mmCIF file of C-alpha atoms in Angstrom:
data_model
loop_
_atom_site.group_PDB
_atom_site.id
_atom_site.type_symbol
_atom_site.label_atom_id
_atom_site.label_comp_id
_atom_site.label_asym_id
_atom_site.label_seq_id
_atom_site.Cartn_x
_atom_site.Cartn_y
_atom_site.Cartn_z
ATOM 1 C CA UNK A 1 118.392 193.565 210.329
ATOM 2 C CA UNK A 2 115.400 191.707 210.335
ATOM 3 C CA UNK A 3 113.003 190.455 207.575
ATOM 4 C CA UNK A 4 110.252 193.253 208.621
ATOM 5 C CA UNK A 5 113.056 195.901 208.697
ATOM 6 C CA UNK A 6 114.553 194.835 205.336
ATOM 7 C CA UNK A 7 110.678 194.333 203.726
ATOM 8 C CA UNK A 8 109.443 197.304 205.118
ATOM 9 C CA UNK A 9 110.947 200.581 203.866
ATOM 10 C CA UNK A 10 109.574 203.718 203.679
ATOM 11 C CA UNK A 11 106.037 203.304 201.303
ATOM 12 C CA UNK A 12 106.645 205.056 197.682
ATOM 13 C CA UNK A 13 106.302 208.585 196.980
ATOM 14 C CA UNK A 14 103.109 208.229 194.765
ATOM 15 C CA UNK A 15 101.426 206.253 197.688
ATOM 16 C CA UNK A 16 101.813 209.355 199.355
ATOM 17 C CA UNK A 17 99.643 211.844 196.854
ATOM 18 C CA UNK A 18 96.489 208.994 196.826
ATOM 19 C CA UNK A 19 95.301 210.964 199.708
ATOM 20 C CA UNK A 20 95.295 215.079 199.954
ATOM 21 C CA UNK A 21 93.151 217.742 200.632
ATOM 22 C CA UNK A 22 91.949 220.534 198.167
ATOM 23 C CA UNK A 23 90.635 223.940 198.725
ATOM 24 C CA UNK A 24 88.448 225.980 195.994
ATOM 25 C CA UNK A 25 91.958 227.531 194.335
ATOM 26 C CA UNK A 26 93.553 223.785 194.059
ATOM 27 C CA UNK A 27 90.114 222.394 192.974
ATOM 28 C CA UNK A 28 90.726 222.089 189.520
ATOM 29 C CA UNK A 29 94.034 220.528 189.408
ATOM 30 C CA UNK A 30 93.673 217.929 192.189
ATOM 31 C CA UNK A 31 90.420 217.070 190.841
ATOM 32 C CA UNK A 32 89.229 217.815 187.362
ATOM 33 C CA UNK A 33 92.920 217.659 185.204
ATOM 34 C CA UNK A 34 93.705 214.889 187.347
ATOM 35 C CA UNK A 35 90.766 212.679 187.467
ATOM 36 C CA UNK A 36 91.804 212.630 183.365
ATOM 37 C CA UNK A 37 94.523 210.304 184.579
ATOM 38 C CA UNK A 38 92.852 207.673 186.962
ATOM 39 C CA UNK A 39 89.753 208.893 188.549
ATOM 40 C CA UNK A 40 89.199 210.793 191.610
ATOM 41 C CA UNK A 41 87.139 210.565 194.596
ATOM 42 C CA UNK A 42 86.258 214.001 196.380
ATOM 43 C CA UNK A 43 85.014 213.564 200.056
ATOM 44 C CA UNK A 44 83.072 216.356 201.250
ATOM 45 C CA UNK A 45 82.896 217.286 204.904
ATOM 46 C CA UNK A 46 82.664 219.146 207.898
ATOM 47 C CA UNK A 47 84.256 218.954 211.583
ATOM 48 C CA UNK A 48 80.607 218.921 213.004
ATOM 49 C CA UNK A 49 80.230 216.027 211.141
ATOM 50 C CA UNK A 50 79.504 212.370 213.148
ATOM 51 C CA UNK A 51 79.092 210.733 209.868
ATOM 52 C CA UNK A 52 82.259 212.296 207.954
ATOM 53 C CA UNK A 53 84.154 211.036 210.527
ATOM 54 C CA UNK A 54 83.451 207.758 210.380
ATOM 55 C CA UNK A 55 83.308 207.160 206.230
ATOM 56 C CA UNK A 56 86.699 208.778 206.113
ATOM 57 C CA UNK A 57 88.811 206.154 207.744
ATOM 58 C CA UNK A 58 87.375 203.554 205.794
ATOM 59 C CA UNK A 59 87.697 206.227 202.698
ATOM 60 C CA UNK A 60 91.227 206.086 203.052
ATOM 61 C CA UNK A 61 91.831 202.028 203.650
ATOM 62 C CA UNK A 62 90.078 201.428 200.359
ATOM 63 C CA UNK A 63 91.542 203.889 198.167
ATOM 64 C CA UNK A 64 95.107 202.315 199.676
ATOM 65 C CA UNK A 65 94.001 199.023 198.837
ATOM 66 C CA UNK A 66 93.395 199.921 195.439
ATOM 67 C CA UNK A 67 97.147 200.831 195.061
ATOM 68 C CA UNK A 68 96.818 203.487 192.494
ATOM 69 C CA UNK A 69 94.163 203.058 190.344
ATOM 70 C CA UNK A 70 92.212 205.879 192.310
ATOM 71 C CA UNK A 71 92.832 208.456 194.255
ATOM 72 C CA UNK A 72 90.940 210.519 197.287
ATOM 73 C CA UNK A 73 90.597 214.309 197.246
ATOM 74 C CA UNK A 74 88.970 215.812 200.563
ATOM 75 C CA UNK A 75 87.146 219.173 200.680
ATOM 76 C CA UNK A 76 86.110 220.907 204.021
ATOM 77 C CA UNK A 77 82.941 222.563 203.038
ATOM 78 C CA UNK A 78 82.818 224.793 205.976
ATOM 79 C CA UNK A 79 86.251 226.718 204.799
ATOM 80 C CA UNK A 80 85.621 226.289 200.646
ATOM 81 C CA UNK A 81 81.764 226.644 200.294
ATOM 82 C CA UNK A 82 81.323 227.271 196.597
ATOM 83 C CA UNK A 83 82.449 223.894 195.082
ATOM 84 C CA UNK A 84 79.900 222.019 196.987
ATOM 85 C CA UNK A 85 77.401 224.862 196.629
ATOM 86 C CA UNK A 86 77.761 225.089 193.047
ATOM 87 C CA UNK A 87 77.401 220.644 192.959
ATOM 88 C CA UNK A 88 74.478 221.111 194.588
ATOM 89 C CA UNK A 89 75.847 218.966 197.791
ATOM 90 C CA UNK A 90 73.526 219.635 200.306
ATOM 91 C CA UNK A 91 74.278 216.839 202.683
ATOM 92 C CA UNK A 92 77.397 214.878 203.576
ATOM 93 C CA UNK A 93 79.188 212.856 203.831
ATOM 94 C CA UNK A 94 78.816 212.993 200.001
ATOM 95 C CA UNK A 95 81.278 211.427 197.960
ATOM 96 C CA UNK A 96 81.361 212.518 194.141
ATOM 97 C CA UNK A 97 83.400 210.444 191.619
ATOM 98 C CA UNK A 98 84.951 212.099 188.781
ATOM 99 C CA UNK A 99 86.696 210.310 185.540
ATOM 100 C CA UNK A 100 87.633 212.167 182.728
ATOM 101 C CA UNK A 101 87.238 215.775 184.401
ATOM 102 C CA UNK A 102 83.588 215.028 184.696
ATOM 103 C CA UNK A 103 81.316 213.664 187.603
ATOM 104 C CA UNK A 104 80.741 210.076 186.920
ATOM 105 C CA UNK A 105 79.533 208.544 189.985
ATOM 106 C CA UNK A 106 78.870 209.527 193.565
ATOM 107 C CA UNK A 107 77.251 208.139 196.912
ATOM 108 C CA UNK A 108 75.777 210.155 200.293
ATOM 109 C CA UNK A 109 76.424 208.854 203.940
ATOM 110 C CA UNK A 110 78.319 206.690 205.792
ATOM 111 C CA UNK A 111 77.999 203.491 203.788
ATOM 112 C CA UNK A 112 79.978 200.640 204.684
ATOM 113 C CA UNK A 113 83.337 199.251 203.997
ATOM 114 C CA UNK A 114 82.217 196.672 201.802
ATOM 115 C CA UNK A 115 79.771 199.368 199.825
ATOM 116 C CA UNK A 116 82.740 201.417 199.523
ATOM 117 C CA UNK A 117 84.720 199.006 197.953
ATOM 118 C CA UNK A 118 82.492 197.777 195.742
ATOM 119 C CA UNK A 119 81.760 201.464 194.517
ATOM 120 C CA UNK A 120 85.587 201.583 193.773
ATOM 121 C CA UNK A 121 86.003 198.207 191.953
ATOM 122 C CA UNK A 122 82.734 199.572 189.612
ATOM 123 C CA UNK A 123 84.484 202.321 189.326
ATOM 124 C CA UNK A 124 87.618 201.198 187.887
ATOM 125 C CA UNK A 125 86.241 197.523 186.519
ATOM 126 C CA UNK A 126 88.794 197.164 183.580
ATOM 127 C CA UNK A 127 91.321 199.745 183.967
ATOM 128 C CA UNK A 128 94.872 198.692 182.394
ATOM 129 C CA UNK A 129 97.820 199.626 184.418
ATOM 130 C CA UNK A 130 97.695 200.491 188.644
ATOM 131 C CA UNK A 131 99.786 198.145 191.210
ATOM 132 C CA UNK A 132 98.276 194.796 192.376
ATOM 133 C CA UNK A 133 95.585 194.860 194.735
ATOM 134 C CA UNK A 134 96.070 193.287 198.412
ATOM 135 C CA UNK A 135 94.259 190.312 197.653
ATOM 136 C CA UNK A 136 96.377 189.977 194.475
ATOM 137 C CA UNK A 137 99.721 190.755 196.787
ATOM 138 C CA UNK A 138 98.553 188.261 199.613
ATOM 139 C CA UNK A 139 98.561 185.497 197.097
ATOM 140 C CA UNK A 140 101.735 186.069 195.109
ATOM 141 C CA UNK A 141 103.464 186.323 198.956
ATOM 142 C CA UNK A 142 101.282 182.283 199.660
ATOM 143 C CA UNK A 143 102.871 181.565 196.311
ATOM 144 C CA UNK A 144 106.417 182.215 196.931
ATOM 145 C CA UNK A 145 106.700 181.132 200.618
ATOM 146 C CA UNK A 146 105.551 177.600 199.427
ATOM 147 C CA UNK A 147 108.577 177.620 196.858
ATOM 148 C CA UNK A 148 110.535 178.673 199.789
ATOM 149 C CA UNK A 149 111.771 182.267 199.224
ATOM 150 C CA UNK A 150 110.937 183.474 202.842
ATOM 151 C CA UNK A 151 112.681 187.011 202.815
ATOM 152 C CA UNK A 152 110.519 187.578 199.232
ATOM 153 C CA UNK A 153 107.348 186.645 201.400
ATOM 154 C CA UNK A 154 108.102 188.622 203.893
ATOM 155 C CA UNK A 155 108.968 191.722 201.827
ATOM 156 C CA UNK A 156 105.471 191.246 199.681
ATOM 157 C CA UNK A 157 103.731 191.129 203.479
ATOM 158 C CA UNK A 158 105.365 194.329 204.643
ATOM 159 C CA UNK A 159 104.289 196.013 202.066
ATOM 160 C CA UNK A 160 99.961 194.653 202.053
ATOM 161 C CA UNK A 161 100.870 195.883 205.666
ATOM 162 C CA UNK A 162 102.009 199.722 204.496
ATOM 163 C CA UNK A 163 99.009 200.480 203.298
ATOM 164 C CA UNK A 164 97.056 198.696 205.759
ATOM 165 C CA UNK A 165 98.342 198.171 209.243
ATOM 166 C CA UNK A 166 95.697 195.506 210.285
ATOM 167 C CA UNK A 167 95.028 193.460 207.440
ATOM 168 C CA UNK A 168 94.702 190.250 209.319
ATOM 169 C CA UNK A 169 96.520 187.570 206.816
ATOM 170 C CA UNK A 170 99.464 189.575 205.896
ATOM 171 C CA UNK A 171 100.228 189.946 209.637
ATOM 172 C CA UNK A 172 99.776 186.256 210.032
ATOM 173 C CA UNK A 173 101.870 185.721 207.038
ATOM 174 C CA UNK A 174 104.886 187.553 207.816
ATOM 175 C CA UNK A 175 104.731 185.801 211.630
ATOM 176 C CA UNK A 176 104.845 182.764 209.884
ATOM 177 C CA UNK A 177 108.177 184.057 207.747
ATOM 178 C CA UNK A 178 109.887 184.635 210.957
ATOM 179 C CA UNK A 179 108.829 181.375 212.051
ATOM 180 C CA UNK A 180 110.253 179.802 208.866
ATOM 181 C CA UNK A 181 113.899 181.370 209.938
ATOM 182 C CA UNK A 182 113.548 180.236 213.517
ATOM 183 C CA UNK A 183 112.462 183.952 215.210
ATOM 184 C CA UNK A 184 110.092 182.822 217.169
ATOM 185 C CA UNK A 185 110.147 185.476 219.648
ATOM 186 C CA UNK A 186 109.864 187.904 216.687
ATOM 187 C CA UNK A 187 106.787 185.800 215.232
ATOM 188 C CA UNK A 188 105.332 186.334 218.909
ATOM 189 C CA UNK A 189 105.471 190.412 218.744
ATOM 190 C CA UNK A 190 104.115 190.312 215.183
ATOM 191 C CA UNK A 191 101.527 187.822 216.193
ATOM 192 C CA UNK A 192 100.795 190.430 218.953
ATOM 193 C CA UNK A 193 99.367 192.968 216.450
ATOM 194 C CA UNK A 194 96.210 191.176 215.412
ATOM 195 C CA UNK A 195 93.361 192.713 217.290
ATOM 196 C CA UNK A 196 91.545 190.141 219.763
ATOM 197 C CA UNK A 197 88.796 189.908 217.905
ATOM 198 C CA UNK A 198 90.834 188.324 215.022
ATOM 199 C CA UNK A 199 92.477 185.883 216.862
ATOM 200 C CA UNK A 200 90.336 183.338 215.987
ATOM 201 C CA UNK A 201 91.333 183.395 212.064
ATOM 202 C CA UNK A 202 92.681 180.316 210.749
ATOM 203 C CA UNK A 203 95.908 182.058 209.546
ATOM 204 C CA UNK A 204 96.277 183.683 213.334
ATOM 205 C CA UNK A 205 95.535 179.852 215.124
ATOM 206 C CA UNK A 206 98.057 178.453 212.506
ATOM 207 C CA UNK A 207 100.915 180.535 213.543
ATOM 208 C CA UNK A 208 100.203 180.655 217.046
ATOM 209 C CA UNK A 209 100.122 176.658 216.530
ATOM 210 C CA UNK A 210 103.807 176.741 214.613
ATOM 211 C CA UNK A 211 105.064 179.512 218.035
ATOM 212 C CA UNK A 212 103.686 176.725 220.605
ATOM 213 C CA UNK A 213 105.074 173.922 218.868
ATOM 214 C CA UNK A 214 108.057 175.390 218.832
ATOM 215 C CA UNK A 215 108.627 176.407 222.440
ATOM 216 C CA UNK A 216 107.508 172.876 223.108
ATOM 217 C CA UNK A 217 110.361 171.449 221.507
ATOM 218 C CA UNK A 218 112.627 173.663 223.313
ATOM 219 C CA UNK A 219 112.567 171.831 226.470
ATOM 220 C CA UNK A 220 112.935 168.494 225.273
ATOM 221 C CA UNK A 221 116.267 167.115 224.613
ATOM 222 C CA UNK A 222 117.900 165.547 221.564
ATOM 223 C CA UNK A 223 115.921 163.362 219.259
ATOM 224 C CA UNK A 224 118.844 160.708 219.283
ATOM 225 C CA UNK A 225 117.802 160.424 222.771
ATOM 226 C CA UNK A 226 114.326 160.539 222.714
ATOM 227 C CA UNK A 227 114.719 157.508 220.030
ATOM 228 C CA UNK A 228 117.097 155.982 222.101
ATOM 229 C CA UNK A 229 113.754 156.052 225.120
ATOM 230 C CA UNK A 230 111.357 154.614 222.730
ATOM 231 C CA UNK A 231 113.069 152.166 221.752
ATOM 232 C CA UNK A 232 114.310 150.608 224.844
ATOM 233 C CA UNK A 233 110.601 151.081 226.005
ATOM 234 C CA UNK A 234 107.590 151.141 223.335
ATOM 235 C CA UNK A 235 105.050 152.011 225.985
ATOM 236 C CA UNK A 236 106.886 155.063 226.959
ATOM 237 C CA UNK A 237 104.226 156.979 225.255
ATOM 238 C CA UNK A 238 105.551 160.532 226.867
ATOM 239 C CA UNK A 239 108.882 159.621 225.303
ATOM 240 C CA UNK A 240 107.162 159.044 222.227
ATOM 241 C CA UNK A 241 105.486 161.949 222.538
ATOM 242 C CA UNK A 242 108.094 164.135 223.146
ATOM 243 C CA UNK A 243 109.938 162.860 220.263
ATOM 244 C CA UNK A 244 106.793 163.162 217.536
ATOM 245 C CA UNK A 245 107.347 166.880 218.736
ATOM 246 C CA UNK A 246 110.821 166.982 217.899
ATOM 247 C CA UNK A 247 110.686 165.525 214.638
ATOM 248 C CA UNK A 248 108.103 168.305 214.101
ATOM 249 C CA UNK A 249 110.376 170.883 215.208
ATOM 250 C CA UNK A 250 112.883 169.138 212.891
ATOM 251 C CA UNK A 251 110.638 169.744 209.589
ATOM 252 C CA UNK A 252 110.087 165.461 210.017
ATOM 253 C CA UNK A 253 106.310 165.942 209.636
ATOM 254 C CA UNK A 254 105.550 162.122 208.177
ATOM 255 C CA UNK A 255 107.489 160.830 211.424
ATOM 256 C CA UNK A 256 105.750 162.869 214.019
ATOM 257 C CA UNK A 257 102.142 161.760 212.801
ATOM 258 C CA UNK A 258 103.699 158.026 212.622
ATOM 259 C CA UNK A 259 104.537 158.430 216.624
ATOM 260 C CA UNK A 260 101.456 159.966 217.720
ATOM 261 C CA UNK A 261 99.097 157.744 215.425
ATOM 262 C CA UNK A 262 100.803 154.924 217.271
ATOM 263 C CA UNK A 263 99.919 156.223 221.106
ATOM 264 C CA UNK A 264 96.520 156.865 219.750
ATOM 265 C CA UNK A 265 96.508 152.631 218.393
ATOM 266 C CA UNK A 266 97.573 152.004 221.714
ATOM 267 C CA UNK A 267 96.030 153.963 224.076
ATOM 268 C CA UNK A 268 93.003 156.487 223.238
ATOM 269 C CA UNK A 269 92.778 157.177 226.527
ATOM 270 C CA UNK A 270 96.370 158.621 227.158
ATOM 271 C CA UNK A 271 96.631 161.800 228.681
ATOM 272 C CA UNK A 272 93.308 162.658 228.339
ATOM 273 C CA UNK A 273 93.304 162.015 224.313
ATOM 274 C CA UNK A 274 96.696 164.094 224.361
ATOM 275 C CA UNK A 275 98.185 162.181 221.410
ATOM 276 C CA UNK A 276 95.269 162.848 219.113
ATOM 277 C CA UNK A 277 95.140 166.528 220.267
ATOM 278 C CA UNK A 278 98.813 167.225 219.879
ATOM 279 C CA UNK A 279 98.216 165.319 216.085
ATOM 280 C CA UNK A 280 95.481 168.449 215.629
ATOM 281 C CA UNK A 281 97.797 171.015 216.790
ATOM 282 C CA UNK A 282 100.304 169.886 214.295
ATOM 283 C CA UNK A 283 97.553 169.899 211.282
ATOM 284 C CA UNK A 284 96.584 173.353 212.319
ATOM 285 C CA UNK A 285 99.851 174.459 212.209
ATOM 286 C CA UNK A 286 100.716 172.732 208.873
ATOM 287 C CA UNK A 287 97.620 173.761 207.415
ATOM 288 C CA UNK A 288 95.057 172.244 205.487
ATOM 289 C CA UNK A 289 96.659 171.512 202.039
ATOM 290 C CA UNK A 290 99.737 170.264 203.389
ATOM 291 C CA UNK A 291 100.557 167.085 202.181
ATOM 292 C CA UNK A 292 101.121 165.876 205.557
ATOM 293 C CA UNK A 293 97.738 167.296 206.791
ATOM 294 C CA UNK A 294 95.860 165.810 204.249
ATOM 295 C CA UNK A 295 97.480 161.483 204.427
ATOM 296 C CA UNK A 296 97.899 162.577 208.508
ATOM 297 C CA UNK A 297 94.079 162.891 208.448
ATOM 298 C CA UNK A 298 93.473 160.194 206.738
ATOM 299 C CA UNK A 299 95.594 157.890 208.706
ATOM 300 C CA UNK A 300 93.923 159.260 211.977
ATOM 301 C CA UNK A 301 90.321 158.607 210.644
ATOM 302 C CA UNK A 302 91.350 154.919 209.674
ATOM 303 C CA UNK A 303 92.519 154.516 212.527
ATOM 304 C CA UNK A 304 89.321 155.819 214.954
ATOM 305 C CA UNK A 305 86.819 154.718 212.875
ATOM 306 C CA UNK A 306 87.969 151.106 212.053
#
C-alpha cells in the first residue's frame, strides 16, 4: 500500500453534508435551524444561468476549504420560486448568508475566488471550534516532514488534497514524501497532476529538481568508485561530478557542494558552467532554508565574486 493509499481514505461523513441542495419543503431545516449551528450560505440559481455556473465551482472549493465552519445550501429558483420571491432575489447568482436563523450577509454575481473567500473568513472571523483550514493543514504537514515523519506528511497532504484536488503545494508536498521513501516513479505520477500552468511554482521546480537528481544518480556507479576516480585524477572533473551527484543522492549534501565548488575554482568554464548549474539544481531541490542551501550559497558567491 502506498503512502497516498494509506493517507487518503474515504473523506468524513460530515464533509459530505457541507454541500446539498434544498427545495421550499427542506428550506427551513437545511437553512434557518441549521444556520443556528455554524452559518449557512444559500446559492440561488438557475440552469439558464452563465453566471451560476461559474460562482458555483468556486462556491464549493471555498466552503471545503473552510472545513466546517460553514456550510453551502443551493436552491434552483426555477423549480422552488417562493423562497427567493419572498427574499426579494431578483437576480442571481445571489448568495444570501444566514447565522443564527437570520440573513446576515449576502453578495450578487459571479465575484471572484478571492472575494468569495474573503466574504467567508468575515463571515466566520472568530468562530471557536471547525477543523483547520488548508493553509493551517499545509503547514503542520512542512512541520512534520522536517522532523522526519514522512507517512504523517503524507497523510496531512492527502487529506488538503480531499477537499481540493488541485491545490498546488499539497500535491508538491506529498511528491516530495514519496521522494523521501525513494518512489520516485510514484513522485513522477503525482508530480503529473499539477496543471501546466503551475509548473512553474517553487514547490513543483523543487520536486521535479529532487525526481531529476535522482534518476541522475541512477546511472552512475558506486561512490567508492567514483572516489576511487577522483582521487587517482583531480582534474577528472566529470568524475567529480558524477560523484557530487551521488553524495547527493546519498543525503551527503555538505560533500556534493564541496565537489562541485571545487570544478567551479578550477574551471568556470567546464561544461558550459555545468558545475555551477548542477550546484543550482541541488539548492532548488533542497530548498531555500536548508542549511546546506543557505552556507552552499555562500560558499559559491565567495568563490565568484572574489
Amino acid at each position: 500500500m502506498t503512502i497516498l493509499e494509506q493517507g487518503s481514505g474515504a473523506a468524513p461523513q460530515a464533509a459530505a453534508d457541507l454541500i446539498k441542495d434544498t427545495t421550499t419543503q427542506t428550506f427551513v431545516r437545511d437553512v434557518i435551524e441549521e444556520s443556528k449551528r455554524q452559518p449557512v450560505l444559500i446559492d440561488f440559481w438557475a440552469q439558464w444561468c452563465g453566471p451560476c455556473k461559474q460562482l458555483t465551482p468556486i462556491l464549493e472549493k471555498a466552503v471545503r476549504a473552510a472545513n466546517g465552519k460553514v456550510k453551502l445550501v443551493k436552491m434552483n429558483i426555477d423549480e422552488h420560486p417562493s423562497i427567493p420571491g419572498q427574499m426579494g432575489i431578483q437576480s442571481i447568482p445571489a448568495v444570501i448568508a444566514f447565522v443564527d436563523g437570520r440573513p446576515a450577509d449576502g453578495f450578487m454575481g459571479a465575484v471572484p475566488e478571492s472575494q468569495v473567500n474573503a466574504f467567508i473568513e468575515k463571515l466566520t472571523a472568530g468562530m471557536p471550534g471547525g477543523a483547520p483550514t488548508a493553509a493551517e493543514l499545509l503547514q503542520e504537514a512542512e512541520a512534520v516532514l522536517a522532523e522526519g515523519d514522512v507517512q504523517t506528511a503524507a497523510s496531512i497532504y492527502a487529506e488538503v488534497l480531499r477537499a481540493d484536488g488541485t491545490n498546488v503545494a499539497a500535491i508538491a508536498g506529498l511528491a516530495r514524501c514519496y521522494m523521501q521513501t525513494g518512489a520516485t516513479e510514484q513522485a513522477k505520477k503525482t508530480l503529473g497532476l499539477v496543471p501546466e500552468a503551475k509548473r512553474e511554482d517553487a514547490s513543483v521546480k523543487a520536486v521535479q529538481a529532487m525526481i531529476d537528481l535522482a534518476e541522475q544518480a541512477q546511472s552512475l556507479g558506486p561512490i567508492a568508485e567514483l572516489e576511487q576516480k577522483v582521487a587517482a585524477d583531480p582534474l577528472d572533473h566529470q568524475a567529480r561530478f558524477d560523484l557530487a551527484i551521488a553524495l547527493n543522492a546519498a543525503d551527503r549534501r555538505e560533500d556534493a557542494t564541496t565537489h562541485l565548488l571545487d570544478i567551479v575554482k578550477r574551471d568556470r568554464k567546464w561544461n558550459d558552467d555545468g558545475a555551477r548549474k548542477q550546484l543550482v539544481q541541488f539548492f532548488d531541490a533542497w530548498g531555500p532554508t536548508d542549511d546546506a542551501t543557505v552556507e552552499g550559497r555562500k560558499r559559491l558567491s565567495t568563490i565568484l565574486f572574489s
